[in-house]
PDB file of N, CA and C in Angstrom:
ATOM      1  N   MET A   1      55.072 -15.109   1.213  1.00  0.00           N
ATOM      2  CA  MET A   1      54.309 -14.607   2.335  1.00  0.00           C
ATOM      3  C   MET A   1      53.576 -13.322   1.969  1.00  0.00           C
ATOM      4  N   GLY A   2      53.079 -13.212   0.795  1.00  0.00           N
ATOM      5  CA  GLY A   2      52.307 -12.043   0.418  1.00  0.00           C
ATOM      6  C   GLY A   2      53.169 -10.803   0.301  1.00  0.00           C
ATOM      7  N   ILE A   3      52.654  -9.681   0.828  1.00  0.00           N
ATOM      8  CA  ILE A   3      53.367  -8.412   0.702  1.00  0.00           C
ATOM      9  C   ILE A   3      54.370  -8.168   1.821  1.00  0.00           C
ATOM     10  N   THR A   4      54.449  -9.098   2.801  1.00  0.00           N
ATOM     11  CA  THR A   4      55.430  -8.908   3.864  1.00  0.00           C
ATOM     12  C   THR A   4      56.832  -9.117   3.319  1.00  0.00           C
ATOM     13  N   LYS A   5      57.787  -8.544   3.983  1.00  0.00           N
ATOM     14  CA  LYS A   5      59.183  -8.683   3.578  1.00  0.00           C
ATOM     15  C   LYS A   5      59.784  -9.865   4.320  1.00  0.00           C
ATOM     16  N   SER A   6      59.492 -11.066   3.848  1.00  0.00           N
ATOM     17  CA  SER A   6      59.916 -12.271   4.543  1.00  0.00           C
ATOM     18  C   SER A   6      61.433 -12.374   4.664  1.00  0.00           C
ATOM     19  N   GLU A   7      62.159 -11.709   3.789  1.00  0.00           N
ATOM     20  CA  GLU A   7      63.615 -11.797   3.847  1.00  0.00           C
ATOM     21  C   GLU A   7      64.204 -11.101   5.073  1.00  0.00           C
ATOM     22  N   ILE A   8      63.448 -10.241   5.724  1.00  0.00           N
ATOM     23  CA  ILE A   8      63.979  -9.573   6.912  1.00  0.00           C
ATOM     24  C   ILE A   8      63.800 -10.419   8.175  1.00  0.00           C
ATOM     25  N   PHE A   9      63.119 -11.554   8.042  1.00  0.00           N
ATOM     26  CA  PHE A   9      62.901 -12.447   9.177  1.00  0.00           C
ATOM     27  C   PHE A   9      63.794 -13.680   9.032  1.00  0.00           C
ATOM     28  N   THR A  10      64.042 -14.341  10.140  1.00  0.00           N
ATOM     29  CA  THR A  10      64.900 -15.525  10.102  1.00  0.00           C
ATOM     30  C   THR A  10      64.180 -16.669   9.391  1.00  0.00           C
ATOM     31  N   ASP A  11      64.963 -17.638   8.959  1.00  0.00           N
ATOM     32  CA  ASP A  11      64.387 -18.831   8.339  1.00  0.00           C
ATOM     33  C   ASP A  11      63.436 -19.521   9.319  1.00  0.00           C
ATOM     34  N   LYS A  12      63.838 -19.555  10.574  1.00  0.00           N
ATOM     35  CA  LYS A  12      63.031 -20.191  11.615  1.00  0.00           C
ATOM     36  C   LYS A  12      61.677 -19.479  11.768  1.00  0.00           C
ATOM     37  N   GLN A  13      61.689 -18.151  11.770  1.00  0.00           N
ATOM     38  CA  GLN A  13      60.451 -17.383  11.879  1.00  0.00           C
ATOM     39  C   GLN A  13      59.564 -17.589  10.657  1.00  0.00           C
ATOM     40  N   ASN A  14      60.157 -17.611   9.475  1.00  0.00           N
ATOM     41  CA  ASN A  14      59.386 -17.830   8.249  1.00  0.00           C
ATOM     42  C   ASN A  14      58.782 -19.228   8.219  1.00  0.00           C
ATOM     43  N   LYS A  15      59.556 -20.229   8.643  1.00  0.00           N
ATOM     44  CA  LYS A  15      59.050 -21.609   8.651  1.00  0.00           C
ATOM     45  C   LYS A  15      57.896 -21.743   9.635  1.00  0.00           C
ATOM     46  N   MET A  16      58.052 -21.161  10.830  1.00  0.00           N
ATOM     47  CA  MET A  16      56.983 -21.240  11.816  1.00  0.00           C
ATOM     48  C   MET A  16      55.715 -20.560  11.298  1.00  0.00           C
ATOM     49  N   ALA A  17      55.871 -19.432  10.647  1.00  0.00           N
ATOM     50  CA  ALA A  17      54.723 -18.723  10.087  1.00  0.00           C
ATOM     51  C   ALA A  17      54.032 -19.553   9.007  1.00  0.00           C
ATOM     52  N   THR A  18      54.810 -20.233   8.182  1.00  0.00           N
ATOM     53  CA  THR A  18      54.252 -21.088   7.130  1.00  0.00           C
ATOM     54  C   THR A  18      53.446 -22.233   7.736  1.00  0.00           C
ATOM     55  N   VAL A  19      54.008 -22.871   8.753  1.00  0.00           N
ATOM     56  CA  VAL A  19      53.324 -23.987   9.409  1.00  0.00           C
ATOM     57  C   VAL A  19      52.047 -23.510  10.086  1.00  0.00           C
ATOM     58  N   LEU A  20      52.133 -22.401  10.817  1.00  0.00           N
ATOM     59  CA  LEU A  20      50.946 -21.894  11.517  1.00  0.00           C
ATOM     60  C   LEU A  20      49.873 -21.439  10.534  1.00  0.00           C
ATOM     61  N   LYS A  21      50.291 -20.868   9.421  1.00  0.00           N
ATOM     62  CA  LYS A  21      49.326 -20.475   8.380  1.00  0.00           C
ATOM     63  C   LYS A  21      48.617 -21.715   7.830  1.00  0.00           C
ATOM     64  N   ALA A  22      49.368 -22.786   7.623  1.00  0.00           N
ATOM     65  CA  ALA A  22      48.775 -24.027   7.112  1.00  0.00           C
ATOM     66  C   ALA A  22      47.785 -24.608   8.115  1.00  0.00           C
ATOM     67  N   LEU A  23      48.044 -24.415   9.390  1.00  0.00           N
ATOM     68  CA  LEU A  23      47.151 -24.944  10.423  1.00  0.00           C
ATOM     69  C   LEU A  23      45.971 -24.018  10.738  1.00  0.00           C
ATOM     70  N   ALA A  24      45.966 -22.841  10.152  1.00  0.00           N
ATOM     71  CA  ALA A  24      44.972 -21.830  10.489  1.00  0.00           C
ATOM     72  C   ALA A  24      43.653 -21.989   9.732  1.00  0.00           C
ATOM     73  N   HIS A  25      43.226 -23.219   9.555  1.00  0.00           N
ATOM     74  CA  HIS A  25      41.929 -23.472   8.920  1.00  0.00           C
ATOM     75  C   HIS A  25      41.325 -24.700   9.584  1.00  0.00           C
ATOM     76  N   PRO A  26      40.047 -24.640   9.969  1.00  0.00           N
ATOM     77  CA  PRO A  26      39.451 -25.775  10.680  1.00  0.00           C
ATOM     78  C   PRO A  26      39.457 -27.085   9.888  1.00  0.00           C
ATOM     79  N   ALA A  27      39.355 -27.019   8.575  1.00  0.00           N
ATOM     80  CA  ALA A  27      39.394 -28.251   7.776  1.00  0.00           C
ATOM     81  C   ALA A  27      40.776 -28.891   7.850  1.00  0.00           C
ATOM     82  N   ARG A  28      41.816 -28.056   7.873  1.00  0.00           N
ATOM     83  CA  ARG A  28      43.173 -28.608   7.951  1.00  0.00           C
ATOM     84  C   ARG A  28      43.445 -29.184   9.326  1.00  0.00           C
ATOM     85  N   ILE A  29      42.914 -28.558  10.355  1.00  0.00           N
ATOM     86  CA  ILE A  29      43.030 -29.116  11.708  1.00  0.00           C
ATOM     87  C   ILE A  29      42.328 -30.474  11.736  1.00  0.00           C
ATOM     88  N   ALA A  30      41.147 -30.555  11.142  1.00  0.00           N
ATOM     89  CA  ALA A  30      40.399 -31.817  11.104  1.00  0.00           C
ATOM     90  C   ALA A  30      41.172 -32.890  10.344  1.00  0.00           C
ATOM     91  N   ILE A  31      41.820 -32.507   9.252  1.00  0.00           N
ATOM     92  CA  ILE A  31      42.619 -33.461   8.481  1.00  0.00           C
ATOM     93  C   ILE A  31      43.783 -33.973   9.324  1.00  0.00           C
ATOM     94  N   ILE A  32      44.487 -33.065   9.965  1.00  0.00           N
ATOM     95  CA  ILE A  32      45.615 -33.453  10.824  1.00  0.00           C
ATOM     96  C   ILE A  32      45.134 -34.369  11.949  1.00  0.00           C
ATOM     97  N   GLU A  33      44.035 -34.018  12.601  1.00  0.00           N
ATOM     98  CA  GLU A  33      43.499 -34.856  13.673  1.00  0.00           C
ATOM     99  C   GLU A  33      43.140 -36.244  13.157  1.00  0.00           C
ATOM    100  N   TYR A  34      42.545 -36.297  11.992  1.00  0.00           N
ATOM    101  CA  TYR A  34      42.170 -37.594  11.413  1.00  0.00           C
ATOM    102  C   TYR A  34      43.403 -38.443  11.114  1.00  0.00           C
ATOM    103  N   LEU A  35      44.434 -37.809  10.552  1.00  0.00           N
ATOM    104  CA  LEU A  35      45.668 -38.538  10.257  1.00  0.00           C
ATOM    105  C   LEU A  35      46.341 -39.028  11.539  1.00  0.00           C
ATOM    106  N   ILE A  36      46.328 -38.209  12.560  1.00  0.00           N
ATOM    107  CA  ILE A  36      46.924 -38.603  13.843  1.00  0.00           C
ATOM    108  C   ILE A  36      46.160 -39.778  14.443  1.00  0.00           C
ATOM    109  N   ASN A  37      44.846 -39.686  14.444  1.00  0.00           N
ATOM    110  CA  ASN A  37      44.020 -40.724  15.066  1.00  0.00           C
ATOM    111  C   ASN A  37      43.984 -42.022  14.275  1.00  0.00           C
ATOM    112  N   SER A  38      44.178 -41.947  12.970  1.00  0.00           N
ATOM    113  CA  SER A  38      44.113 -43.156  12.148  1.00  0.00           C
ATOM    114  C   SER A  38      45.376 -44.005  12.289  1.00  0.00           C
ATOM    115  N   LYS A  39      46.486 -43.373  12.650  1.00  0.00           N
ATOM    116  CA  LYS A  39      47.762 -44.062  12.848  1.00  0.00           C
ATOM    117  C   LYS A  39      48.216 -44.849  11.617  1.00  0.00           C
ATOM    118  N   SER A  40      47.762 -44.427  10.451  1.00  0.00           N
ATOM    119  CA  SER A  40      48.197 -45.057   9.212  1.00  0.00           C
ATOM    120  C   SER A  40      48.023 -44.054   8.077  1.00  0.00           C
ATOM    121  N   CYS A  41      48.501 -44.417   6.904  1.00  0.00           N
ATOM    122  CA  CYS A  41      48.323 -43.550   5.738  1.00  0.00           C
ATOM    123  C   CYS A  41      46.868 -43.583   5.282  1.00  0.00           C
ATOM    124  N   ILE A  42      46.385 -42.451   4.824  1.00  0.00           N
ATOM    125  CA  ILE A  42      44.996 -42.316   4.390  1.00  0.00           C
ATOM    126  C   ILE A  42      44.980 -41.974   2.910  1.00  0.00           C
ATOM    127  N   CYS A  43      44.192 -42.706   2.161  1.00  0.00           N
ATOM    128  CA  CYS A  43      44.097 -42.435   0.725  1.00  0.00           C
ATOM    129  C   CYS A  43      42.790 -41.724   0.363  1.00  0.00           C
ATOM    130  N   GLY A  44      41.651 -42.334   0.621  1.00  0.00           N
ATOM    131  CA  GLY A  44      40.411 -41.753   0.153  1.00  0.00           C
ATOM    132  C   GLY A  44      39.365 -41.510   1.215  1.00  0.00           C
ATOM    133  N   ASP A  45      39.673 -41.768   2.464  1.00  0.00           N
ATOM    134  CA  ASP A  45      38.683 -41.676   3.532  1.00  0.00           C
ATOM    135  C   ASP A  45      38.304 -40.250   3.905  1.00  0.00           C
ATOM    136  N   LEU A  46      39.114 -39.281   3.548  1.00  0.00           N
ATOM    137  CA  LEU A  46      38.905 -37.919   4.021  1.00  0.00           C
ATOM    138  C   LEU A  46      37.620 -37.286   3.497  1.00  0.00           C
ATOM    139  N   VAL A  47      37.250 -37.566   2.272  1.00  0.00           N
ATOM    140  CA  VAL A  47      36.028 -36.989   1.710  1.00  0.00           C
ATOM    141  C   VAL A  47      34.823 -37.460   2.516  1.00  0.00           C
ATOM    142  N   GLU A  48      34.755 -38.751   2.792  1.00  0.00           N
ATOM    143  CA  GLU A  48      33.650 -39.297   3.588  1.00  0.00           C
ATOM    144  C   GLU A  48      33.703 -38.789   5.017  1.00  0.00           C
ATOM    145  N   GLU A  49      34.885 -38.739   5.586  1.00  0.00           N
ATOM    146  CA  GLU A  49      35.054 -38.345   6.980  1.00  0.00           C
ATOM    147  C   GLU A  49      34.687 -36.887   7.221  1.00  0.00           C
ATOM    148  N   LEU A  50      35.135 -35.982   6.349  1.00  0.00           N
ATOM    149  CA  LEU A  50      34.944 -34.551   6.574  1.00  0.00           C
ATOM    150  C   LEU A  50      33.710 -33.980   5.891  1.00  0.00           C
ATOM    151  N   GLY A  51      33.207 -34.667   4.888  1.00  0.00           N
ATOM    152  CA  GLY A  51      32.019 -34.168   4.196  1.00  0.00           C
ATOM    153  C   GLY A  51      32.284 -32.985   3.288  1.00  0.00           C
ATOM    154  N   LEU A  52      33.525 -32.837   2.851  1.00  0.00           N
ATOM    155  CA  LEU A  52      33.874 -31.768   1.918  1.00  0.00           C
ATOM    156  C   LEU A  52      34.117 -32.365   0.541  1.00  0.00           C
ATOM    157  N   ALA A  53      34.049 -31.534  -0.474  1.00  0.00           N
ATOM    158  CA  ALA A  53      34.290 -31.990  -1.844  1.00  0.00           C
ATOM    159  C   ALA A  53      35.737 -32.441  -2.008  1.00  0.00           C
ATOM    160  N   GLN A  54      35.955 -33.382  -2.916  1.00  0.00           N
ATOM    161  CA  GLN A  54      37.298 -33.901  -3.176  1.00  0.00           C
ATOM    162  C   GLN A  54      38.265 -32.784  -3.537  1.00  0.00           C
ATOM    163  N   ALA A  55      37.815 -31.836  -4.358  1.00  0.00           N
ATOM    164  CA  ALA A  55      38.685 -30.733  -4.764  1.00  0.00           C
ATOM    165  C   ALA A  55      39.088 -29.878  -3.564  1.00  0.00           C
ATOM    166  N   THR A  56      38.160 -29.671  -2.651  1.00  0.00           N
ATOM    167  CA  THR A  56      38.447 -28.900  -1.446  1.00  0.00           C
ATOM    168  C   THR A  56      39.455 -29.626  -0.564  1.00  0.00           C
ATOM    169  N   ILE A  57      39.230 -30.921  -0.371  1.00  0.00           N
ATOM    170  CA  ILE A  57      40.159 -31.737   0.413  1.00  0.00           C
ATOM    171  C   ILE A  57      41.544 -31.699  -0.220  1.00  0.00           C
ATOM    172  N   SER A  58      41.606 -31.834  -1.530  1.00  0.00           N
ATOM    173  CA  SER A  58      42.891 -31.825  -2.236  1.00  0.00           C
ATOM    174  C   SER A  58      43.634 -30.517  -2.032  1.00  0.00           C
ATOM    175  N   GLN A  59      42.920 -29.418  -2.052  1.00  0.00           N
ATOM    176  CA  GLN A  59      43.555 -28.104  -1.840  1.00  0.00           C
ATOM    177  C   GLN A  59      44.120 -27.995  -0.424  1.00  0.00           C
ATOM    178  N   HIS A  60      43.356 -28.464   0.555  1.00  0.00           N
ATOM    179  CA  HIS A  60      43.835 -28.430   1.940  1.00  0.00           C
ATOM    180  C   HIS A  60      45.036 -29.354   2.127  1.00  0.00           C
ATOM    181  N   LEU A  61      45.005 -30.526   1.519  1.00  0.00           N
ATOM    182  CA  LEU A  61      46.141 -31.444   1.591  1.00  0.00           C
ATOM    183  C   LEU A  61      47.386 -30.816   0.958  1.00  0.00           C
ATOM    184  N   LYS A  62      47.190 -30.110  -0.131  1.00  0.00           N
ATOM    185  CA  LYS A  62      48.307 -29.437  -0.801  1.00  0.00           C
ATOM    186  C   LYS A  62      48.949 -28.410   0.126  1.00  0.00           C
ATOM    187  N   GLU A  63      48.128 -27.633   0.820  1.00  0.00           N
ATOM    188  CA  GLU A  63      48.650 -26.619   1.752  1.00  0.00           C
ATOM    189  C   GLU A  63      49.434 -27.272   2.887  1.00  0.00           C
ATOM    190  N   LEU A  64      48.897 -28.352   3.434  1.00  0.00           N
ATOM    191  CA  LEU A  64      49.574 -29.056   4.527  1.00  0.00           C
ATOM    192  C   LEU A  64      50.883 -29.688   4.053  1.00  0.00           C
ATOM    193  N   LYS A  65      50.870 -30.196   2.826  1.00  0.00           N
ATOM    194  CA  LYS A  65      52.074 -30.813   2.271  1.00  0.00           C
ATOM    195  C   LYS A  65      53.118 -29.748   1.963  1.00  0.00           C
ATOM    196  N   THR A  66      52.712 -28.633   1.426  1.00  0.00           N
ATOM    197  CA  THR A  66      53.635 -27.534   1.128  1.00  0.00           C
ATOM    198  C   THR A  66      54.311 -27.037   2.405  1.00  0.00           C
ATOM    199  N   ALA A  67      53.563 -26.996   3.496  1.00  0.00           N
ATOM    200  CA  ALA A  67      54.123 -26.572   4.784  1.00  0.00           C
ATOM    201  C   ALA A  67      55.011 -27.647   5.390  1.00  0.00           C
ATOM    202  N   GLY A  68      54.947 -28.856   4.833  1.00  0.00           N
ATOM    203  CA  GLY A  68      55.787 -29.943   5.304  1.00  0.00           C
ATOM    204  C   GLY A  68      55.191 -30.774   6.416  1.00  0.00           C
ATOM    205  N   LEU A  69      53.963 -30.475   6.825  1.00  0.00           N
ATOM    206  CA  LEU A  69      53.354 -31.195   7.943  1.00  0.00           C
ATOM    207  C   LEU A  69      52.946 -32.618   7.597  1.00  0.00           C
ATOM    208  N   ILE A  70      52.624 -32.835   6.332  1.00  0.00           N
ATOM    209  CA  ILE A  70      52.249 -34.178   5.896  1.00  0.00           C
ATOM    210  C   ILE A  70      53.096 -34.556   4.684  1.00  0.00           C
ATOM    211  N   LYS A  71      53.128 -35.836   4.406  1.00  0.00           N
ATOM    212  CA  LYS A  71      53.801 -36.302   3.199  1.00  0.00           C
ATOM    213  C   LYS A  71      52.863 -37.263   2.492  1.00  0.00           C
ATOM    214  N   GLY A  72      53.069 -37.401   1.212  1.00  0.00           N
ATOM    215  CA  GLY A  72      52.216 -38.273   0.419  1.00  0.00           C
ATOM    216  C   GLY A  72      53.033 -39.242  -0.397  1.00  0.00           C
ATOM    217  N   THR A  73      52.509 -40.437  -0.523  1.00  0.00           N
ATOM    218  CA  THR A  73      53.148 -41.451  -1.355  1.00  0.00           C
ATOM    219  C   THR A  73      52.135 -41.936  -2.373  1.00  0.00           C
ATOM    220  N   VAL A  74      52.601 -42.174  -3.578  1.00  0.00           N
ATOM    221  CA  VAL A  74      51.727 -42.630  -4.653  1.00  0.00           C
ATOM    222  C   VAL A  74      51.462 -44.119  -4.459  1.00  0.00           C
ATOM    223  N   ASP A  75      50.172 -44.462  -4.480  1.00  0.00           N
ATOM    224  CA  ASP A  75      49.746 -45.856  -4.346  1.00  0.00           C
ATOM    225  C   ASP A  75      48.766 -46.137  -5.481  1.00  0.00           C
ATOM    226  N   GLY A  76      49.305 -46.603  -6.601  1.00  0.00           N
ATOM    227  CA  GLY A  76      48.462 -46.803  -7.778  1.00  0.00           C
ATOM    228  C   GLY A  76      48.012 -45.471  -8.328  1.00  0.00           C
ATOM    229  N   ALA A  77      46.688 -45.297  -8.412  1.00  0.00           N
ATOM    230  CA  ALA A  77      46.136 -44.058  -8.956  1.00  0.00           C
ATOM    231  C   ALA A  77      45.899 -43.005  -7.881  1.00  0.00           C
ATOM    232  N   SER A  78      46.092 -43.358  -6.612  1.00  0.00           N
ATOM    233  CA  SER A  78      45.818 -42.401  -5.543  1.00  0.00           C
ATOM    234  C   SER A  78      47.095 -42.075  -4.768  1.00  0.00           C
ATOM    235  N   VAL A  79      46.996 -41.023  -3.981  1.00  0.00           N
ATOM    236  CA  VAL A  79      48.094 -40.613  -3.121  1.00  0.00           C
ATOM    237  C   VAL A  79      47.657 -40.848  -1.683  1.00  0.00           C
ATOM    238  N   CYS A  80      48.509 -41.503  -0.913  1.00  0.00           N
ATOM    239  CA  CYS A  80      48.215 -41.755   0.497  1.00  0.00           C
ATOM    240  C   CYS A  80      48.993 -40.761   1.344  1.00  0.00           C
ATOM    241  N   TYR A  81      48.333 -40.208   2.357  1.00  0.00           N
ATOM    242  CA  TYR A  81      48.937 -39.169   3.179  1.00  0.00           C
ATOM    243  C   TYR A  81      49.120 -39.635   4.613  1.00  0.00           C
ATOM    244  N   CYS A  82      50.189 -39.105   5.239  1.00  0.00           N
ATOM    245  CA  CYS A  82      50.426 -39.334   6.656  1.00  0.00           C
ATOM    246  C   CYS A  82      51.205 -38.138   7.209  1.00  0.00           C
ATOM    247  N   ILE A  83      51.278 -38.069   8.528  1.00  0.00           N
ATOM    248  CA  ILE A  83      52.041 -37.017   9.193  1.00  0.00           C
ATOM    249  C   ILE A  83      53.523 -37.213   8.878  1.00  0.00           C
ATOM    250  N   ASP A  84      54.215 -36.128   8.565  1.00  0.00           N
ATOM    251  CA  ASP A  84      55.664 -36.199   8.402  1.00  0.00           C
ATOM    252  C   ASP A  84      56.253 -36.077   9.806  1.00  0.00           C
ATOM    253  N   GLU A  85      56.650 -37.206  10.347  1.00  0.00           N
ATOM    254  CA  GLU A  85      57.061 -37.270  11.755  1.00  0.00           C
ATOM    255  C   GLU A  85      58.234 -36.347  12.074  1.00  0.00           C
ATOM    256  N   LYS A  86      59.189 -36.233  11.175  1.00  0.00           N
ATOM    257  CA  LYS A  86      60.352 -35.378  11.416  1.00  0.00           C
ATOM    258  C   LYS A  86      59.937 -33.911  11.532  1.00  0.00           C
ATOM    259  N   VAL A  87      59.156 -33.438  10.579  1.00  0.00           N
ATOM    260  CA  VAL A  87      58.707 -32.043  10.588  1.00  0.00           C
ATOM    261  C   VAL A  87      57.758 -31.802  11.764  1.00  0.00           C
ATOM    262  N   TRP A  88      56.911 -32.779  12.056  1.00  0.00           N
ATOM    263  CA  TRP A  88      55.971 -32.653  13.166  1.00  0.00           C
ATOM    264  C   TRP A  88      56.732 -32.458  14.483  1.00  0.00           C
ATOM    265  N   LYS A  89      57.778 -33.251  14.687  1.00  0.00           N
ATOM    266  CA  LYS A  89      58.576 -33.165  15.917  1.00  0.00           C
ATOM    267  C   LYS A  89      59.309 -31.829  15.981  1.00  0.00           C
ATOM    268  N   GLN A  90      59.877 -31.391  14.873  1.00  0.00           N
ATOM    269  CA  GLN A  90      60.557 -30.095  14.833  1.00  0.00           C
ATOM    270  C   GLN A  90      59.588 -28.965  15.173  1.00  0.00           C
ATOM    271  N   THR A  91      58.396 -29.025  14.595  1.00  0.00           N
ATOM    272  CA  THR A  91      57.387 -27.998  14.854  1.00  0.00           C
ATOM    273  C   THR A  91      56.973 -28.013  16.314  1.00  0.00           C
ATOM    274  N   GLN A  92      56.781 -29.189  16.847  1.00  0.00           N
ATOM    275  CA  GLN A  92      56.410 -29.332  18.253  1.00  0.00           C
ATOM    276  C   GLN A  92      57.485 -28.706  19.149  1.00  0.00           C
ATOM    277  N   GLU A  93      58.738 -28.981  18.880  1.00  0.00           N
ATOM    278  CA  GLU A  93      59.836 -28.430  19.674  1.00  0.00           C
ATOM    279  C   GLU A  93      59.915 -26.910  19.542  1.00  0.00           C
ATOM    280  N   GLN A  94      59.753 -26.395  18.327  1.00  0.00           N
ATOM    281  CA  GLN A  94      59.792 -24.946  18.117  1.00  0.00           C
ATOM    282  C   GLN A  94      58.645 -24.248  18.844  1.00  0.00           C
ATOM    283  N   MET A  95      57.455 -24.834  18.775  1.00  0.00           N
ATOM    284  CA  MET A  95      56.302 -24.223  19.442  1.00  0.00           C
ATOM    285  C   MET A  95      56.466 -24.280  20.958  1.00  0.00           C
ATOM    286  N   GLN A  96      57.014 -25.374  21.452  1.00  0.00           N
ATOM    287  CA  GLN A  96      57.260 -25.499  22.891  1.00  0.00           C
ATOM    288  C   GLN A  96      58.213 -24.389  23.346  1.00  0.00           C
ATOM    289  N   LYS A  97      59.318 -24.202  22.627  1.00  0.00           N
ATOM    290  CA  LYS A  97      60.285 -23.150  22.965  1.00  0.00           C
ATOM    291  C   LYS A  97      59.640 -21.769  22.868  1.00  0.00           C
ATOM    292  N   PHE A  98      58.815 -21.583  21.868  1.00  0.00           N
ATOM    293  CA  PHE A  98      58.156 -20.301  21.646  1.00  0.00           C
ATOM    294  C   PHE A  98      57.255 -19.946  22.835  1.00  0.00           C
ATOM    295  N   PHE A  99      56.430 -20.878  23.275  1.00  0.00           N
ATOM    296  CA  PHE A  99      55.511 -20.603  24.374  1.00  0.00           C
ATOM    297  C   PHE A  99      56.205 -20.576  25.730  1.00  0.00           C
ATOM    298  N   VAL A 100      57.209 -21.391  25.905  1.00  0.00           N
ATOM    299  CA  VAL A 100      57.915 -21.432  27.184  1.00  0.00           C
ATOM    300  C   VAL A 100      58.794 -20.197  27.359  1.00  0.00           C
ATOM    301  N   SER A 101      59.170 -19.544  26.269  1.00  0.00           N
ATOM    302  CA  SER A 101      60.056 -18.382  26.352  1.00  0.00           C
ATOM    303  C   SER A 101      59.434 -17.220  27.096  1.00  0.00           C
ATOM    304  N   TYR A 102      58.139 -17.200  27.242  1.00  0.00           N
ATOM    305  CA  TYR A 102      57.468 -16.120  27.960  1.00  0.00           C
ATOM    306  C   TYR A 102      57.407 -16.453  29.443  1.00  0.00           C
ATOM    307  N   GLU A 103      57.908 -15.540  30.246  1.00  0.00           N
ATOM    308  CA  GLU A 103      57.831 -15.706  31.693  1.00  0.00           C
ATOM    309  C   GLU A 103      56.717 -14.816  32.221  1.00  0.00           C
ATOM    310  N   LEU A 104      55.888 -15.401  33.046  1.00  0.00           N
ATOM    311  CA  LEU A 104      54.809 -14.658  33.664  1.00  0.00           C
ATOM    312  C   LEU A 104      55.403 -13.581  34.563  1.00  0.00           C
ATOM    313  N   LYS A 105      54.981 -12.330  34.370  1.00  0.00           N
ATOM    314  CA  LYS A 105      55.478 -11.212  35.164  1.00  0.00           C
ATOM    315  C   LYS A 105      54.295 -10.517  35.808  1.00  0.00           C
ATOM    316  N   ASN A 106      54.579  -9.477  36.529  1.00  0.00           N
ATOM    317  CA  ASN A 106      53.480  -8.675  37.063  1.00  0.00           C
ATOM    318  C   ASN A 106      52.620  -8.221  35.910  1.00  0.00           C
ATOM    319  N   ASN A 107      51.342  -8.275  36.116  1.00  0.00           N
ATOM    320  CA  ASN A 107      50.426  -7.875  35.059  1.00  0.00           C
ATOM    321  C   ASN A 107      50.589  -6.374  34.806  1.00  0.00           C
ATOM    322  N   CYS A 108      51.220  -6.041  33.694  1.00  0.00           N
ATOM    323  CA  CYS A 108      51.487  -4.639  33.380  1.00  0.00           C
ATOM    324  C   CYS A 108      50.369  -3.989  32.573  1.00  0.00           C
ATOM    325  N   CYS A 109      49.449  -4.746  32.105  1.00  0.00           N
ATOM    326  CA  CYS A 109      48.379  -4.191  31.277  1.00  0.00           C
ATOM    327  C   CYS A 109      47.057  -4.197  32.015  1.00  0.00           C
TER     328      CYS A 109
END
């Protein structure tokens, strides 16, 4: 996590930060949306769909995979990607708890 002292934060906080960092790019959001909407594994359609260079797409896929949001399986010479359903559900639950934890109070600001 760069120069921050990640060891002073909980594993849960570090994981959430990693996932949110991976999602903090419009190309990665577009990739996730495409994978969700396709409802199947995607091998080579992303370059045509997003209009970005293969190397750029590969870098974004690497970031999403490192964060655990997607998984890839080797299919011949290519890698097919899909949403990692287990991690996706965990992230969804953590984000739900995170946002619901705030109770609306008198506007103090």
